[in-house]
Coordinates of C-alpha atoms in Angstrom, one line a residue:
X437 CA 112.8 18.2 173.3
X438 CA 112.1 14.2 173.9
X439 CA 115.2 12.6 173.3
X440 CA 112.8 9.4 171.8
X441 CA 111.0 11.9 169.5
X442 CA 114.6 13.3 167.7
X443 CA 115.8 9.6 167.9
X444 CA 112.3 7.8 165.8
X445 CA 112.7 11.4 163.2
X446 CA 116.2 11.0 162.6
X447 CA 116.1 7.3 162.2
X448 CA 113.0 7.3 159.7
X449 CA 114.4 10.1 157.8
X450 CA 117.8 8.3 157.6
X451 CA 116.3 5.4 156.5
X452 CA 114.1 6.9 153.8
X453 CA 117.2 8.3 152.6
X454 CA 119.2 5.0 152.3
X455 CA 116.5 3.2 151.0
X456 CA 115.9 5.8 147.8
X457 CA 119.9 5.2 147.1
X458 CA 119.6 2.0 147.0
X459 CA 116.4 1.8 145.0
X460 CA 117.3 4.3 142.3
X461 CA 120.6 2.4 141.2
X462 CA 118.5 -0.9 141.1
X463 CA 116.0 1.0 139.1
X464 CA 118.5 2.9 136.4
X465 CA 119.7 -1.0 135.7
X466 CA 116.5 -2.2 135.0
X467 CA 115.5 0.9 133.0
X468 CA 118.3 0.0 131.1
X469 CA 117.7 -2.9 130.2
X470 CA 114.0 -3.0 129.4
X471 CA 113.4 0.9 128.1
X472 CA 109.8 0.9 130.1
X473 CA 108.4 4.2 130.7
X474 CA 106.9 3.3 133.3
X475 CA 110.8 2.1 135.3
X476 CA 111.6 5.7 134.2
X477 CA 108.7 7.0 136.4
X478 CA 110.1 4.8 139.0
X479 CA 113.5 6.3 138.4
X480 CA 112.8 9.7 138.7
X481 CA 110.3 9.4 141.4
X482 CA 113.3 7.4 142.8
X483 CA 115.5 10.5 142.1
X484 CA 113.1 12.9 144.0
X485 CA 112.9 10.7 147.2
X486 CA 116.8 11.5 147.3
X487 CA 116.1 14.9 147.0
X488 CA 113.3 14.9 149.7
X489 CA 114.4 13.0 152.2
X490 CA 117.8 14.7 151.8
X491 CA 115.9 18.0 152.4
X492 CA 113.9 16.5 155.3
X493 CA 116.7 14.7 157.0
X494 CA 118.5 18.3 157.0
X495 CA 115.0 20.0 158.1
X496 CA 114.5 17.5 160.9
X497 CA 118.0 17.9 162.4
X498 CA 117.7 22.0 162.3
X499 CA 113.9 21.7 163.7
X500 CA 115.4 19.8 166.6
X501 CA 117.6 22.8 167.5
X502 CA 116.2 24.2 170.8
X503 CA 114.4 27.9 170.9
X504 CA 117.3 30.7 170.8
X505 CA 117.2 34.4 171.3
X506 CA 116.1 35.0 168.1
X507 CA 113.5 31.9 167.7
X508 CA 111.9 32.2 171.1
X509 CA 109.2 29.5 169.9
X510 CA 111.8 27.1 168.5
X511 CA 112.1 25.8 165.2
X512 CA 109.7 23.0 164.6
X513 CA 108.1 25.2 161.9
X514 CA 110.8 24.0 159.7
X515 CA 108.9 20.7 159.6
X516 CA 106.1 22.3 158.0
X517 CA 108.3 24.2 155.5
X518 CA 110.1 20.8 154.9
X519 CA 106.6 18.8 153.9
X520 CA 106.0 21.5 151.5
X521 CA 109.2 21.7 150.2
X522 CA 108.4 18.1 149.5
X523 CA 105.0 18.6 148.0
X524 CA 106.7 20.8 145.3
X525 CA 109.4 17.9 144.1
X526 CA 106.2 15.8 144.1
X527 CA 104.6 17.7 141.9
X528 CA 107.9 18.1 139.5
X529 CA 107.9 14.3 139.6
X530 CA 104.3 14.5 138.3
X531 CA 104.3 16.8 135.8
X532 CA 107.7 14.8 134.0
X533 CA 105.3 11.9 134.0
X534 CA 102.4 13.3 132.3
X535 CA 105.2 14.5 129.6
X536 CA 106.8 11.1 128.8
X537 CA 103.2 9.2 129.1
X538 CA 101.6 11.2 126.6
X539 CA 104.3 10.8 124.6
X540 CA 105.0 7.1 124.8
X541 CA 101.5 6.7 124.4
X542 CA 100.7 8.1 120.9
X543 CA 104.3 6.1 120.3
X544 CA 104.4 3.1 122.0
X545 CA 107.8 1.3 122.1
X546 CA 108.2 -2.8 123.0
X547 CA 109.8 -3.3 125.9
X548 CA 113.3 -5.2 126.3
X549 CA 113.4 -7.6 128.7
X550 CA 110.3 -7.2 130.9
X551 CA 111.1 -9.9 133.4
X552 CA 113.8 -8.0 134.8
X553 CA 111.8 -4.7 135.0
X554 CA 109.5 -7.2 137.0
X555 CA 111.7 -8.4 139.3
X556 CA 113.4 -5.3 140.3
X557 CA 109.7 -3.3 140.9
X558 CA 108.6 -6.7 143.4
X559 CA 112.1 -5.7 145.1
X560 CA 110.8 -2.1 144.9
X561 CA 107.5 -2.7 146.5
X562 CA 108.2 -4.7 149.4
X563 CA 111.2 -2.5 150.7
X564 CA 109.0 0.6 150.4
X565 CA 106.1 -1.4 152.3
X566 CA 108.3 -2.0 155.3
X567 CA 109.2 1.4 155.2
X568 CA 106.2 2.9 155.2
X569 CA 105.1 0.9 157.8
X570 CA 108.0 1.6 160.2
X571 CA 107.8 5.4 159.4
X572 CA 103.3 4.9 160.5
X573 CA 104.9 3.5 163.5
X574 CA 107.2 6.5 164.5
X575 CA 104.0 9.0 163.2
X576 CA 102.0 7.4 165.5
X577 CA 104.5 7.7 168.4
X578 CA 105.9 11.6 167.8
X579 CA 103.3 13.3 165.4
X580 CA 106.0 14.4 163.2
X581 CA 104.9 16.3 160.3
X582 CA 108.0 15.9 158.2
X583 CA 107.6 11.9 158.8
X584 CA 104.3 12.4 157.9
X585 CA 104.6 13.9 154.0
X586 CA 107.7 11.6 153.7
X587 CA 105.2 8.2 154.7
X588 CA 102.3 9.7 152.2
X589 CA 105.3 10.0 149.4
X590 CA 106.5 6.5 150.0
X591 CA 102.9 5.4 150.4
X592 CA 102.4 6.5 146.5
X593 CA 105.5 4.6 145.5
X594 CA 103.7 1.5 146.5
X595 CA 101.1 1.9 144.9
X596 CA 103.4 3.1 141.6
X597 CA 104.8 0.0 141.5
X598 CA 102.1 -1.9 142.1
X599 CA 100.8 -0.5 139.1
X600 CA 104.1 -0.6 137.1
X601 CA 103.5 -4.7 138.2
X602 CA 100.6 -4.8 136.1
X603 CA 101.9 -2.5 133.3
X604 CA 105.0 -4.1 132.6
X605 CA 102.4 -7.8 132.8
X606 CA 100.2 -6.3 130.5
X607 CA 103.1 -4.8 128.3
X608 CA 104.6 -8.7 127.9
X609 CA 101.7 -10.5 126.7
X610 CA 101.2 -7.2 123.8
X611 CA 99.3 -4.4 125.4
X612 CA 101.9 -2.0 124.6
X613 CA 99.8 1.5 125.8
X614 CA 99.6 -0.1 129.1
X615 CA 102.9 1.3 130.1
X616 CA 102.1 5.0 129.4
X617 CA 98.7 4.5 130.2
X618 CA 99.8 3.2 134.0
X619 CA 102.1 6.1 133.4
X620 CA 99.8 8.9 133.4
X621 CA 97.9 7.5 136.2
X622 CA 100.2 7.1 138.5
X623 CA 101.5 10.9 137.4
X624 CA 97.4 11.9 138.7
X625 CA 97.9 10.2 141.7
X626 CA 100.9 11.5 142.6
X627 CA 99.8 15.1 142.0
X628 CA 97.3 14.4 144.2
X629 CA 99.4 13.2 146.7
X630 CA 101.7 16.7 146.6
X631 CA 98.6 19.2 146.6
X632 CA 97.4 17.1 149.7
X633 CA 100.7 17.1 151.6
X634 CA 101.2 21.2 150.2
X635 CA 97.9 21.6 152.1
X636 CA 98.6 20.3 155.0
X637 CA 102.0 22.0 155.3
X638 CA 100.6 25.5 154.6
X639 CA 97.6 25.2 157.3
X640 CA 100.1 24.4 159.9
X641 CA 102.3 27.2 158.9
X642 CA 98.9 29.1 159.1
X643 CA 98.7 28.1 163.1
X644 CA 95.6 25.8 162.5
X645 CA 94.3 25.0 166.0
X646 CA 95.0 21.6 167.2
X647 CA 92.2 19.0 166.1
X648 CA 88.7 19.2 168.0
X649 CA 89.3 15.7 169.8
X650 CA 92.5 17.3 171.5
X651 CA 90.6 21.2 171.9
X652 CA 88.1 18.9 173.7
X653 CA 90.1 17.0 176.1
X654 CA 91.7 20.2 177.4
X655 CA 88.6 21.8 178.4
X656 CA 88.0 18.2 180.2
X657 CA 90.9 18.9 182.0
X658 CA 90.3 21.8 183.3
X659 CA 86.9 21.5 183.5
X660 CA 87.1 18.8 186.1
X661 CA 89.5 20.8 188.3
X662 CA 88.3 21.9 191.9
X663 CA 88.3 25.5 191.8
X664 CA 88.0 26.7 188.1
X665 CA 84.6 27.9 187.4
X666 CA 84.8 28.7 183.7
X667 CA 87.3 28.8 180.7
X668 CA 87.5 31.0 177.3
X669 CA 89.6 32.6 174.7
X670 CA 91.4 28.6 173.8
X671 CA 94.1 29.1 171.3
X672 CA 96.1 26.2 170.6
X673 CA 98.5 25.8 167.4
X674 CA 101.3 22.8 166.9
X675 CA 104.7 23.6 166.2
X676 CA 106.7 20.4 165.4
X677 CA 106.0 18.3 168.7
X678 CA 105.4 21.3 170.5
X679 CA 101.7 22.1 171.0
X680 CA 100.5 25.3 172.6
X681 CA 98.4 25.6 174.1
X682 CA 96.7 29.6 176.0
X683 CA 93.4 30.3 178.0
X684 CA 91.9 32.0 180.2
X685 CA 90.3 30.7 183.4
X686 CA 87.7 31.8 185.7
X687 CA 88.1 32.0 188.9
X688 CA 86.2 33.3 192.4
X689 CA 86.6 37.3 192.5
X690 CA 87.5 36.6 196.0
X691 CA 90.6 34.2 195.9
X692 CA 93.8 35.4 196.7
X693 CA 96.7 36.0 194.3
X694 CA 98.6 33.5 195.4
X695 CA 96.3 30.9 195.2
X696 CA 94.6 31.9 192.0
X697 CA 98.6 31.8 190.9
X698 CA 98.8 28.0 192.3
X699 CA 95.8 26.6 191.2
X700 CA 96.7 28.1 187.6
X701 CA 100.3 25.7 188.4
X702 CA 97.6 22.8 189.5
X703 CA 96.0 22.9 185.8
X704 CA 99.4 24.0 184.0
X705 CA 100.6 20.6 185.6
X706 CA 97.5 18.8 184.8
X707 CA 97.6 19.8 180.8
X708 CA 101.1 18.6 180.6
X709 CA 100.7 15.4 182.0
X710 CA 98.2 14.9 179.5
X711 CA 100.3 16.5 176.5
X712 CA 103.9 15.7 177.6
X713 CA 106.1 18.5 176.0
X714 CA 103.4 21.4 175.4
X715 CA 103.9 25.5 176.1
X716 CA 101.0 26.4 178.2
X717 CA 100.2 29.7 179.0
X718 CA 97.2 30.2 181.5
X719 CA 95.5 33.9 182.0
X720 CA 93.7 34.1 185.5
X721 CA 90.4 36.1 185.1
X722 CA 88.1 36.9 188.3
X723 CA 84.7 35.7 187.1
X724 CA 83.5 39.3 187.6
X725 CA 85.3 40.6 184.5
X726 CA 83.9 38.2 182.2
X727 CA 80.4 39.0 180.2
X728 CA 77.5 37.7 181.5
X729 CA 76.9 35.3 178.8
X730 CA 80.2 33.8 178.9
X731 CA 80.5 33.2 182.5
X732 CA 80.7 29.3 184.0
X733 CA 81.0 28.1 180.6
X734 CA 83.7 25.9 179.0
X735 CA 84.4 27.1 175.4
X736 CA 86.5 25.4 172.7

């Protein structure tokens, strides 16, 4: 395992985890003191990001183990179970805000002290921006699943507070629905949100293939290798970091063993240089053995 790759995980999920702490006893204060609806949504969204990023700072750490006897693949499937782990608090979340919007709606309450509710939810989105843009960063350098789901939660918490901005504006100048209303559309957006993230988590844990950009730039690999005449039968599935990646390739019915067993090595080589850290299993096929239609050719 790249020692940079448990190094950005850990520190993104340690730092989601420190910034819900923080956030949810600014926000219990400033529910406190105003009674808006929509700082309890904050507050109990604030309440599962402790829970998540708890459950994904312990998931990352075991998915991080290296493969044992009895996990000969490793364990970066526990990212996957960790994002939907996460899509289920989500939804909790969602559903408690639907509750408490409907009902603050047909009884609207005025708001105590909105100023402070204010204040505290600019605090609340401009932390939560930096973090979501320091947990794109690390996505974009390991492909982390688990930092992925946490960045789309934390990327709906920005937009919640944006919207509990307007709600608690509108609320102060008499609009008093506007707080459940903002309510129960954040509640939609966060469902949305979870069944996204649930989605993704289960097609991973399904073995989707890896996308078509990177199926294609393995065949252009081997494609361009001196030697190979043909490739079929490309499985390829992502496991945490780990991609892997199994094919067959075609070579003359006439090359020796050993050199059909190096040039095999030569493309092995190849497809990890250009996906550092991937399983690659390679099949050697003479090009008799394959069906006619299928010979020479290069299939995804």
């Amino acid at each position: 395992m790249e020692p940079q790759y448990a190094r950005l995980v850990k520190s993104a999920a340690l730092a989601a985890t420190a910034l819900a702490s923080i956030l949810l006893l600014i926000k219990i204060v400033a529910w406190y003191h105003t009674g808006s609806v929509s700082l309890l949504a904050a507050l109990v969204d604030s309440l599962v990001d402790i829970a998540a990023s708890l459950t994904n700072l312990l998931v990352v750490r075991y998915s991080l183990q290296p493969a044992d006897e009895e996990h000969t693949f490793g364990h970066g499937k526990a990212e996957s179970l960790a994002a939907l782990a996460q899509s289920m608090f989500i939804s909790g979340s969602a559903l408690f805000l639907f509750l408490t919007g409907f009902q603050h709606l047909y009884s609207p309450e005025t708001l105590r002290d909105p100023g402070v509710g204010i204040a505290v939810t600019v605090v609340a989105l401009f932390s939560t921006l930096l973090l979501v843009t320091y947990q794109r960063w690390v996505v974009r350098k390991t492909r982390s699943q688990a930092v992925r789901a946490d960045m789309l939660h934390y990327q709906s918490d920005v937009m919640m507070n944006g919207a509990i901005l307007i709600a608690l504006a509108l609320s102060w100048y008499g609009f008093q629905r506007a707080d459940a209303l903002f309510a129960l559309a954040i509640g939609v957006y966060i469902l949305y949100s979870a069944l996204r993230m649930g989605h993704e988590a289960v097609q991973s844990l399904l073995d989707r293939a890896l996308p078509d950009d990177e199926r294609q730039a393995i065949i252009d690999v081997i494609s361009s290798w001196p030697g190979v005449k043909g490739a079929h039968d490309l499985r390829t599935r992502q496991s945490g970091p780990t991609r892997f990646i199994q094919l067959h390739l075609e070579m003359d019915d006439a090359l020796p063993l050993i050199q059909a067993h190096l040039l095999a090595e030569q493309v092995e080589q190849a497809l990890l240089h250009r996906f550092p850290g991937a399983d690659v299993l390679i099949h050697q096929d003479p090009c008799s053995v394959v069906p006619e239609g299928r010979q020479g050719r290069w299939e995804l």
